[in-house]
XYZ file of C-alpha atoms in Angstrom:
524
model
C 0.000 0.000 0.000
C 2.827 2.402 0.851
C 4.395 1.965 -2.623
C 1.136 3.112 -4.265
C 0.731 6.260 -2.242
C 1.468 9.561 -4.011
C 2.368 12.607 -1.899
C 0.913 16.034 -2.565
C 4.449 17.305 -3.125
C 4.985 14.850 -6.003
C 1.682 15.864 -7.604
C 2.661 19.535 -7.372
C 6.014 18.814 -9.016
C 4.351 16.874 -11.857
C 1.900 19.695 -12.549
C 4.732 22.233 -12.575
C 6.674 20.177 -15.137
C 3.546 19.830 -17.322
C 2.936 23.593 -17.247
C 6.585 24.259 -18.217
C 6.258 21.814 -21.117
C 3.095 23.518 -22.433
C 4.743 26.936 -22.215
C 7.722 25.629 -24.197
C 5.425 24.147 -26.875
C 3.565 27.457 -27.299
C 6.860 29.279 -27.816
C 7.816 27.067 -30.790
C 6.860 28.627 -34.142
C 5.138 25.826 -36.047
C 4.514 26.346 -39.782
C 0.948 27.471 -40.518
C -1.170 24.606 -41.711
C 0.903 21.861 -40.060
C -1.097 18.644 -39.806
C -3.389 18.446 -36.782
C -2.282 21.896 -35.516
C -4.950 24.629 -35.544
C -3.931 28.206 -36.387
C -2.871 30.181 -33.247
C -6.042 32.315 -33.269
C -8.159 29.158 -32.757
C -6.021 27.555 -30.032
C -6.948 27.637 -26.356
C -6.887 31.216 -25.166
C -6.699 32.555 -28.739
C -8.733 35.665 -29.668
C -11.101 33.854 -32.065
C -12.052 31.247 -29.506
C -12.612 33.933 -26.876
C -14.831 35.863 -29.289
C -16.729 32.639 -30.099
C -17.286 31.942 -26.384
C -18.505 35.504 -25.837
C -20.886 35.405 -28.809
C -22.230 32.000 -27.795
C -22.973 33.225 -24.303
C -24.758 36.310 -25.623
C -26.774 34.315 -28.172
C -27.799 31.721 -25.628
C -29.517 34.482 -23.630
C -31.472 35.737 -26.668
C -34.914 34.555 -27.650
C -35.501 32.269 -30.663
C -34.673 34.008 -33.926
C -35.041 33.095 -37.587
C -32.001 31.079 -38.677
C -29.570 32.462 -41.196
C -30.582 31.214 -44.676
C -28.303 28.433 -45.933
C -25.979 29.281 -48.831
C -28.432 27.712 -51.295
C -30.945 30.506 -50.804
C -28.667 33.543 -50.691
C -28.605 34.020 -54.461
C -31.449 34.101 -56.973
C -33.305 30.947 -57.891
C -32.042 28.871 -60.770
C -33.158 26.623 -63.568
C -32.616 22.939 -62.933
C -30.807 21.167 -65.745
C -32.322 18.014 -67.139
C -30.434 14.957 -65.836
C -27.890 13.531 -68.247
C -29.335 10.194 -69.335
C -27.156 9.931 -72.441
C -25.400 6.777 -71.216
C -28.697 4.888 -70.852
C -29.317 2.811 -73.986
C -31.809 -0.008 -73.497
C -33.734 -2.131 -75.974
C -36.929 -3.583 -74.475
C -38.155 -6.377 -76.756
C -41.737 -7.490 -76.161
C -42.641 -11.191 -76.279
C -46.129 -12.654 -76.369
C -49.108 -13.879 -78.336
C -51.593 -11.387 -79.804
C -54.205 -10.002 -77.364
C -51.935 -10.570 -74.347
C -51.403 -6.940 -73.363
C -48.013 -6.303 -74.986
C -48.987 -2.915 -76.396
C -50.624 -1.966 -73.088
C -47.405 -2.713 -71.196
C -45.155 -1.022 -73.741
C -47.237 2.161 -73.767
C -47.531 2.302 -69.969
C -43.760 1.930 -69.714
C -43.223 4.654 -72.313
C -45.518 7.084 -70.469
C -43.847 6.422 -67.115
C -40.289 6.866 -68.398
C -41.185 9.966 -70.418
C -42.760 11.469 -67.302
C -39.347 10.974 -65.662
C -37.753 12.684 -68.707
C -36.173 9.687 -70.363
C -36.378 9.750 -74.148
C -38.529 6.738 -75.006
C -40.147 5.487 -78.191
C -42.225 2.453 -79.123
C -41.415 0.743 -82.432
C -44.488 -1.303 -83.267
C -43.982 -3.885 -86.001
C -47.722 -4.081 -86.704
C -47.771 -0.343 -87.406
C -44.817 -0.712 -89.754
C -46.559 -3.598 -91.571
C -49.754 -1.594 -92.093
C -47.797 1.527 -93.054
C -45.847 -0.237 -95.790
C -48.956 -2.005 -97.043
C -50.730 1.356 -97.317
C -47.773 2.911 -99.122
C -47.713 0.004 -101.557
C -51.429 0.339 -102.208
C -51.124 4.095 -102.764
C -48.193 3.655 -105.170
C -49.193 0.538 -107.103
C -52.833 -0.110 -106.289
C -51.956 -3.573 -104.952
C -53.782 -4.496 -101.737
C -51.996 -6.979 -99.478
C -53.983 -9.674 -97.706
C -53.254 -9.557 -93.973
C -55.831 -12.063 -92.822
C -54.922 -15.032 -90.605
C -53.129 -16.941 -93.399
C -50.523 -14.171 -93.596
C -49.444 -15.047 -90.029
C -49.151 -18.791 -90.623
C -45.682 -20.251 -90.156
C -46.464 -22.520 -93.129
C -46.698 -19.458 -95.376
C -42.983 -19.168 -96.199
C -43.271 -15.957 -98.226
C -45.301 -14.143 -95.557
C -42.981 -15.440 -92.829
C -40.021 -13.947 -94.694
C -41.851 -10.621 -95.035
C -42.727 -10.558 -91.331
C -39.151 -11.366 -90.336
C -37.900 -8.548 -92.572
C -40.362 -6.121 -90.989
C -39.210 -7.090 -87.500
C -35.556 -6.640 -88.490
C -36.226 -3.271 -90.122
C -38.112 -2.112 -87.035
C -35.184 -3.147 -84.833
C -32.721 -1.309 -87.096
C -34.817 1.847 -86.841
C -34.870 1.461 -83.069
C -31.088 1.045 -82.830
C -30.518 4.047 -85.091
C -32.833 6.107 -82.902
C -30.909 5.100 -79.762
C -27.657 6.125 -81.424
C -29.170 9.524 -82.194
C -29.790 10.171 -78.493
C -32.735 8.039 -77.362
C -32.668 6.209 -74.028
C -35.181 3.356 -74.226
C -36.496 1.846 -77.445
C -39.383 -0.618 -77.132
C -39.644 -3.275 -79.852
C -43.360 -4.082 -79.808
C -43.771 -7.379 -81.636
C -44.576 -11.015 -80.853
C -40.901 -12.144 -80.909
C -42.422 -15.505 -80.113
C -39.677 -17.953 -81.079
C -36.198 -18.645 -79.745
C -34.817 -18.080 -83.236
C -36.311 -14.563 -83.435
C -35.050 -13.679 -79.963
C -31.564 -14.966 -80.783
C -31.453 -12.683 -83.824
C -32.410 -9.702 -81.676
C -29.829 -10.566 -79.016
C -27.059 -11.012 -81.583
C -27.870 -7.730 -83.295
C -28.006 -5.660 -80.097
C -24.769 -7.274 -78.862
C -22.933 -5.642 -81.768
C -23.721 -2.177 -80.392
C -21.404 -0.859 -77.710
C -23.172 0.402 -74.599
C -26.607 -1.034 -75.443
C -28.382 -3.512 -73.217
C -31.354 -5.740 -73.976
C -34.330 -6.799 -71.864
C -37.081 -9.106 -73.088
C -40.514 -8.421 -71.632
C -42.831 -11.422 -71.982
C -46.541 -11.009 -71.379
C -48.427 -14.237 -70.730
C -52.144 -14.370 -70.136
C -54.398 -17.360 -69.463
C -57.327 -15.384 -68.070
C -60.213 -15.977 -70.540
C -61.959 -12.761 -69.519
C -58.875 -10.628 -70.215
C -58.209 -12.341 -73.537
C -61.848 -11.949 -74.600
C -61.766 -8.252 -73.703
C -58.558 -7.726 -75.699
C -59.995 -9.570 -78.720
C -63.178 -7.475 -78.559
C -61.111 -4.286 -78.392
C -59.033 -5.376 -81.366
C -61.985 -6.044 -83.669
C -64.073 -3.045 -82.593
C -61.513 -0.254 -82.517
C -61.133 0.415 -86.232
C -58.176 -1.855 -87.035
C -57.518 -1.459 -90.795
C -56.851 -5.211 -91.055
C -60.598 -5.716 -90.606
C -62.077 -2.651 -92.244
C -63.992 -4.721 -94.840
C -65.254 -7.356 -92.396
C -68.185 -7.554 -90.052
C -67.358 -7.702 -86.360
C -68.071 -11.432 -86.204
C -65.907 -12.151 -89.258
C -63.112 -10.040 -87.782
C -63.314 -11.885 -84.472
C -63.101 -15.308 -86.168
C -60.134 -14.227 -88.273
C -58.286 -12.723 -85.311
C -58.774 -15.890 -83.271
C -57.336 -17.875 -86.219
C -54.358 -15.492 -86.226
C -53.786 -16.211 -82.531
C -54.018 -19.928 -83.249
C -51.297 -19.659 -85.927
C -48.966 -17.988 -83.427
C -49.776 -20.572 -80.740
C -48.515 -23.358 -83.013
C -44.943 -22.022 -82.910
C -44.898 -20.035 -79.667
C -41.958 -20.690 -77.334
C -41.904 -19.075 -73.904
C -38.582 -17.666 -72.748
C -36.335 -20.373 -71.276
C -32.995 -19.206 -72.683
C -30.604 -18.969 -69.696
C -28.466 -16.221 -71.248
C -31.238 -13.649 -71.700
C -32.230 -10.772 -69.422
C -35.995 -10.864 -69.143
C -39.162 -10.184 -67.190
C -42.124 -12.497 -67.505
C -45.446 -10.958 -66.467
C -48.433 -13.280 -66.085
C -51.951 -11.816 -66.315
C -50.585 -8.257 -66.201
C -49.066 -8.240 -62.746
C -50.463 -11.375 -61.093
C -47.054 -13.054 -61.219
C -43.695 -11.595 -62.228
C -40.502 -13.519 -62.926
C -37.155 -11.784 -63.436
C -33.819 -13.061 -64.660
C -30.482 -11.281 -65.102
C -31.854 -7.769 -64.538
C -28.881 -5.507 -63.817
C -28.306 -1.759 -63.638
C -30.227 1.210 -62.293
C -32.577 1.927 -65.195
C -33.252 -1.758 -65.908
C -34.159 -2.281 -62.249
C -36.359 0.811 -62.320
C -38.211 -0.544 -65.351
C -38.666 -3.916 -63.665
C -39.992 -2.391 -60.445
C -42.512 -0.246 -62.298
C -43.840 -3.163 -64.343
C -44.179 -5.280 -61.205
C -46.661 -2.742 -59.821
C -49.071 -2.659 -62.763
C -52.456 -4.327 -62.808
C -55.532 -4.179 -65.042
C -58.285 -4.437 -62.458
C -61.089 -1.918 -63.068
C -60.534 1.061 -60.803
C -61.039 4.804 -60.501
C -58.519 7.460 -59.577
C -60.036 10.825 -58.638
C -58.310 14.137 -57.957
C -59.529 17.179 -56.084
C -57.737 20.268 -54.936
C -58.285 21.249 -51.349
C -61.089 23.714 -50.700
C -60.302 27.392 -51.048
C -57.835 28.432 -48.312
C -57.261 31.742 -46.541
C -53.998 32.127 -48.472
C -55.905 31.577 -51.744
C -58.212 34.451 -50.835
C -55.246 36.675 -49.989
C -53.393 35.713 -53.172
C -50.496 34.126 -51.268
C -48.649 30.985 -52.310
C -47.609 28.033 -50.154
C -48.022 28.176 -46.416
C -50.249 26.024 -44.219
C -53.345 28.161 -43.915
C -56.805 26.783 -43.009
C -59.794 26.717 -45.322
C -61.830 29.827 -46.013
C -65.590 29.929 -45.495
C -66.118 28.845 -49.108
C -63.494 26.141 -48.675
C -65.368 24.709 -45.709
C -68.553 24.665 -47.804
C -66.711 22.601 -50.429
C -65.479 20.183 -47.765
C -69.080 19.669 -46.609
C -70.416 19.191 -50.164
C -67.653 16.860 -51.403
C -68.860 13.614 -49.747
C -72.179 13.625 -51.650
C -70.355 14.101 -54.973
C -67.907 11.278 -54.238
C -70.573 8.852 -53.056
C -72.653 9.631 -56.159
C -69.760 8.585 -58.439
C -68.193 5.798 -56.373
C -71.308 4.179 -54.984
C -70.655 1.416 -52.468
C -67.243 0.502 -53.872
C -64.289 0.720 -51.491
C -62.264 3.931 -51.695
C -59.181 5.296 -49.944
C -58.533 9.031 -49.585
C -54.990 10.372 -49.776
C -54.097 13.851 -48.539
C -50.945 15.855 -47.932
C -49.800 16.692 -44.408
C -51.019 20.301 -44.776
C -54.188 21.274 -42.957
C -56.121 22.567 -45.955
C -56.178 19.088 -47.554
C -56.892 17.340 -44.254
C -59.787 19.728 -43.545
C -61.187 19.130 -47.039
C -61.190 15.366 -46.445
C -62.518 15.374 -42.883
C -66.176 14.699 -43.750
C -65.454 11.895 -46.241
C -66.581 8.490 -44.862
C -63.551 6.577 -46.155
C -60.157 5.463 -44.825
C -57.573 8.256 -45.100
C -53.800 8.318 -45.516
C -51.508 11.342 -45.357
C -48.456 11.586 -47.603
C -45.605 14.024 -47.048
C -44.805 13.500 -50.744
C -48.151 15.128 -51.613
C -47.276 18.441 -49.936
C -47.386 21.483 -52.199
C -44.374 22.610 -54.223
C -41.964 24.325 -51.816
C -41.695 28.006 -52.728
C -38.627 28.525 -50.522
C -38.053 32.157 -49.561
C -41.172 33.123 -51.522
C -43.448 30.998 -49.348
C -46.334 33.067 -48.013
C -45.865 35.892 -50.523
C -48.160 37.126 -53.284
C -46.947 37.079 -56.891
C -46.908 40.869 -56.823
C -44.620 40.805 -53.780
C -42.349 38.258 -55.462
C -42.124 40.405 -58.584
C -41.182 43.427 -56.478
C -38.842 41.691 -54.026
C -37.242 39.164 -56.401
C -37.698 40.501 -59.951
C -35.075 38.173 -61.450
C -36.695 35.126 -59.892
C -40.112 36.222 -61.121
C -38.858 36.652 -64.700
C -36.840 33.431 -64.718
C -39.771 31.380 -63.488
C -42.069 32.831 -66.132
C -39.414 32.014 -68.727
C -39.174 28.308 -67.816
C -41.653 27.325 -65.142
C -41.002 23.570 -65.230
C -37.263 23.880 -64.653
C -37.149 26.937 -62.392
C -36.329 26.172 -58.755
C -37.263 28.689 -56.073
C -34.284 29.693 -53.965
C -34.389 27.385 -51.003
C -37.350 25.562 -52.564
C -38.349 23.301 -55.436
C -39.001 23.226 -59.155
C -41.717 21.267 -60.933
C -38.976 18.856 -61.990
C -38.130 18.291 -58.300
C -41.786 17.595 -57.570
C -41.987 14.974 -60.336
C -39.056 13.119 -58.769
C -40.675 13.420 -55.327
C -43.924 11.959 -56.665
C -42.447 8.826 -58.229
C -43.198 6.656 -55.148
C -46.764 7.982 -55.228
C -47.121 6.899 -58.866
C -45.775 3.433 -57.994
C -48.313 3.072 -55.207
C -51.142 4.439 -57.360
C -50.470 1.753 -59.961
C -50.809 -0.891 -57.238
C -54.057 0.434 -55.802
C -57.705 0.242 -56.845
C -60.064 3.166 -56.087
C -58.244 6.276 -54.835
C -59.236 9.904 -54.238
C -56.285 12.301 -53.900
C -57.030 15.636 -52.252
C -53.974 17.660 -53.113
C -52.483 20.932 -54.246
C -52.336 22.664 -57.619
C -48.720 21.823 -58.535
C -48.984 18.262 -57.230
C -52.164 17.495 -59.163
C -50.679 19.024 -62.309
C -47.792 16.557 -62.123
C -50.058 13.562 -61.493
C -52.530 14.675 -64.148
C -49.688 14.969 -66.686
C -48.655 11.381 -65.944
C -52.110 9.908 -66.466
C -52.776 12.010 -69.565
C -49.302 11.743 -71.071
C -48.730 15.494 -71.300
C -45.292 17.031 -72.001
C -43.276 18.830 -69.332
C -43.550 22.150 -71.163
C -47.347 22.077 -70.687
C -47.381 20.565 -67.204
C -47.067 23.800 -65.140
C -49.992 25.394 -67.017
C -52.625 22.659 -66.684
C -55.744 24.313 -65.322
C -56.765 22.691 -62.031
C -59.564 24.905 -60.613
C -60.611 24.906 -56.999
C -63.874 23.212 -55.965
C -63.729 20.718 -58.829
C -63.180 16.958 -58.705
C -61.409 15.192 -61.562
C -61.508 11.686 -62.953
C -58.468 10.349 -64.781
C -60.598 9.839 -67.913
C -61.009 13.636 -68.134
C -64.282 13.865 -66.304
C -64.625 17.041 -64.225
C -67.238 17.505 -61.536
C -67.466 21.188 -60.519
C -69.540 22.090 -57.476
C -71.515 25.380 -57.392
C -69.370 26.921 -54.666
C -67.446 30.048 -55.579
C -63.666 30.187 -55.239
C -60.850 32.427 -56.391
C -59.006 31.519 -59.602
C -55.368 30.671 -58.795
C -54.457 29.708 -62.357
C -51.651 31.745 -63.970
C -51.600 31.292 -67.771
C -48.407 30.819 -69.697
C -46.759 34.211 -70.390
C -47.210 35.668 -73.899
C -49.803 33.005 -74.748
C -52.658 33.731 -72.341
C -55.108 31.624 -74.298
C -52.907 28.635 -74.956
C -54.609 25.291 -75.375
C -53.149 22.266 -73.614
C -53.625 19.419 -76.047
C -55.449 16.508 -74.496
C -53.780 13.160 -74.817
C -55.483 10.361 -76.655
C -55.631 6.748 -75.593
C -56.866 5.702 -79.050
C -54.745 2.988 -80.608
C -52.472 3.994 -83.484
C -52.379 1.731 -86.518
C -49.840 3.479 -88.763
C -46.439 5.054 -88.385
C -46.592 8.834 -87.947
C -45.364 9.749 -91.435
C -48.167 7.806 -93.179
C -50.901 8.407 -90.616
C -50.954 12.080 -91.609
C -51.523 11.381 -95.310
C-alpha cells in the first residue's frame, strides 16, 4: 500500500513540469497549416475562440430568432438542368401472343419513363406492316392480304416478309438510340427462340446497349376476350372490310397460328421479365443496372383491375383568398362549404365501392377530407411545391422583391427552382413513389395541391413537361383520370396563372386511341 501512495508534493512537481512543457510548446513557431495543428487564433486562449465563447454566451440568452438562410438561398433561384441520361441505352423487346397486353405494357412503360424525362419510343412492327402495305397500295394499287393466313408459319413468303419487318423495325430502333434516345421498345410477338436470338445477336454488336425481353403471358379468358373485342371493334384497318363477327373469327385464327410455334422464354443467357396476367405473377432473370431495375420495379406494380382514380384540390384556403402561395393556412368559409359538399359528390360517383382518400400533411387538404366516410392516408410527398423564400408571398410581392426570380420562373416554369425551394422537376421526382403506389391500388381519391395534381394529371394524360405547369386545375372541382370534371356550385378564387405571352394557350389533351400506322403515313 505504501508503494502506491502519491504525496501532494509529487503531484505539485508533476503539474509544474507539465505547465513548463506547455509553455515551451507554445513558444515554438510551427509552420501554418501543419497537420493536426490549428492556427494560433483558434487555439486555447486565442482571440477567435474567446470571441466565439462571448458570442455563444450572448446568443444563448437571446430569444428564438429566424435562422440564417443556408448558402443555397442567398442568391437568386435557378433553372434545374435536365439529368444527363445519355449513357442509358436499353432495348426492351416485347414477347407474347396477340391479345396478351403487350402494347398496353409497352405504352404504360413509355408514359412512365417519359414522365421521368427519359427519351422513349415504341417501335411497333404491326404499325410498320400496315404503313408499308398502305404505301404500296397508294403507289401501285396492290392491296396486301393480312388475314390469318398471312401469319401462318407454313406461309414461307409471308414469314419472310414478317421477319424482314421485324428486323427493319429493330434497325430503326437502334438508329434512334444512337441519335440520343434512351429506351427503345420493340413491340412485336418475338415468339420464337430463333427470333429472340437474332435480336440478341444484333443488339450485342452495339457498344453500350443492353437488352431486356418483356414477356406477357395471359391465361385469363376474360382478359383475352376483352382484348380480342377491343381489337376487332376499334377500327383496325386489317378488318375494315369485315363484319365484327368475321373479324373476331379471323383474329382468333391469327392467334391460333402464333400458338402453333410459340416458345416461352427459357434461354438462360437472356435478361428478361415475364409478367403473367398483367401483374399477377412476375418472374425476373439477369436484370442488372439502375434503369433496368427501375423498369422492372414499375412493371411489377401494374395491374388491369377496373378502378377509378379521382383528384380534387383542397377547398379554397385563406392564403388563396389573400393571393399568397404556399403556407399552411386553413380553409376559407367557401373552402369549408366545399369540404361539406364533397362527400355527396364522391358517393354519387363511387357508390358502395371501397375507396381510400390520400391527402398531404397540410391542414387545408386534411380539412377538405374530414367529412369523407372513407379510410384516409396522409403523404408528405403530396405536400405542395416548396416556394422557398417566396413561401407566403403574393406574386406581386415576389415580382417586387425578387424581380429576377419572377422573370426566370415565367421564362421556364417547369425547370425553375425557387431559392431554397423546389421546381416542378423536383416535384416529379418526389412523386415517383406515389405513382408506384397508385399503380398498385384500386379506387383512390387524392385531395392535393395545384402543382402536385398538375404533375399527377400529366402522368395519367401523357402530357409534355412544357405544358405541365400550365394545366388548369380549378378549386372546388373533382377530376376523374378519364377527363371527367365535376365542378360544385361553390365560388372560389381563380389561382391559375396562364403561360406568359400566350394567355389563351390550349393544352392538347392526350389520346388513348390505338395507333395503326407510323406517324409519317398516318398524316396522309
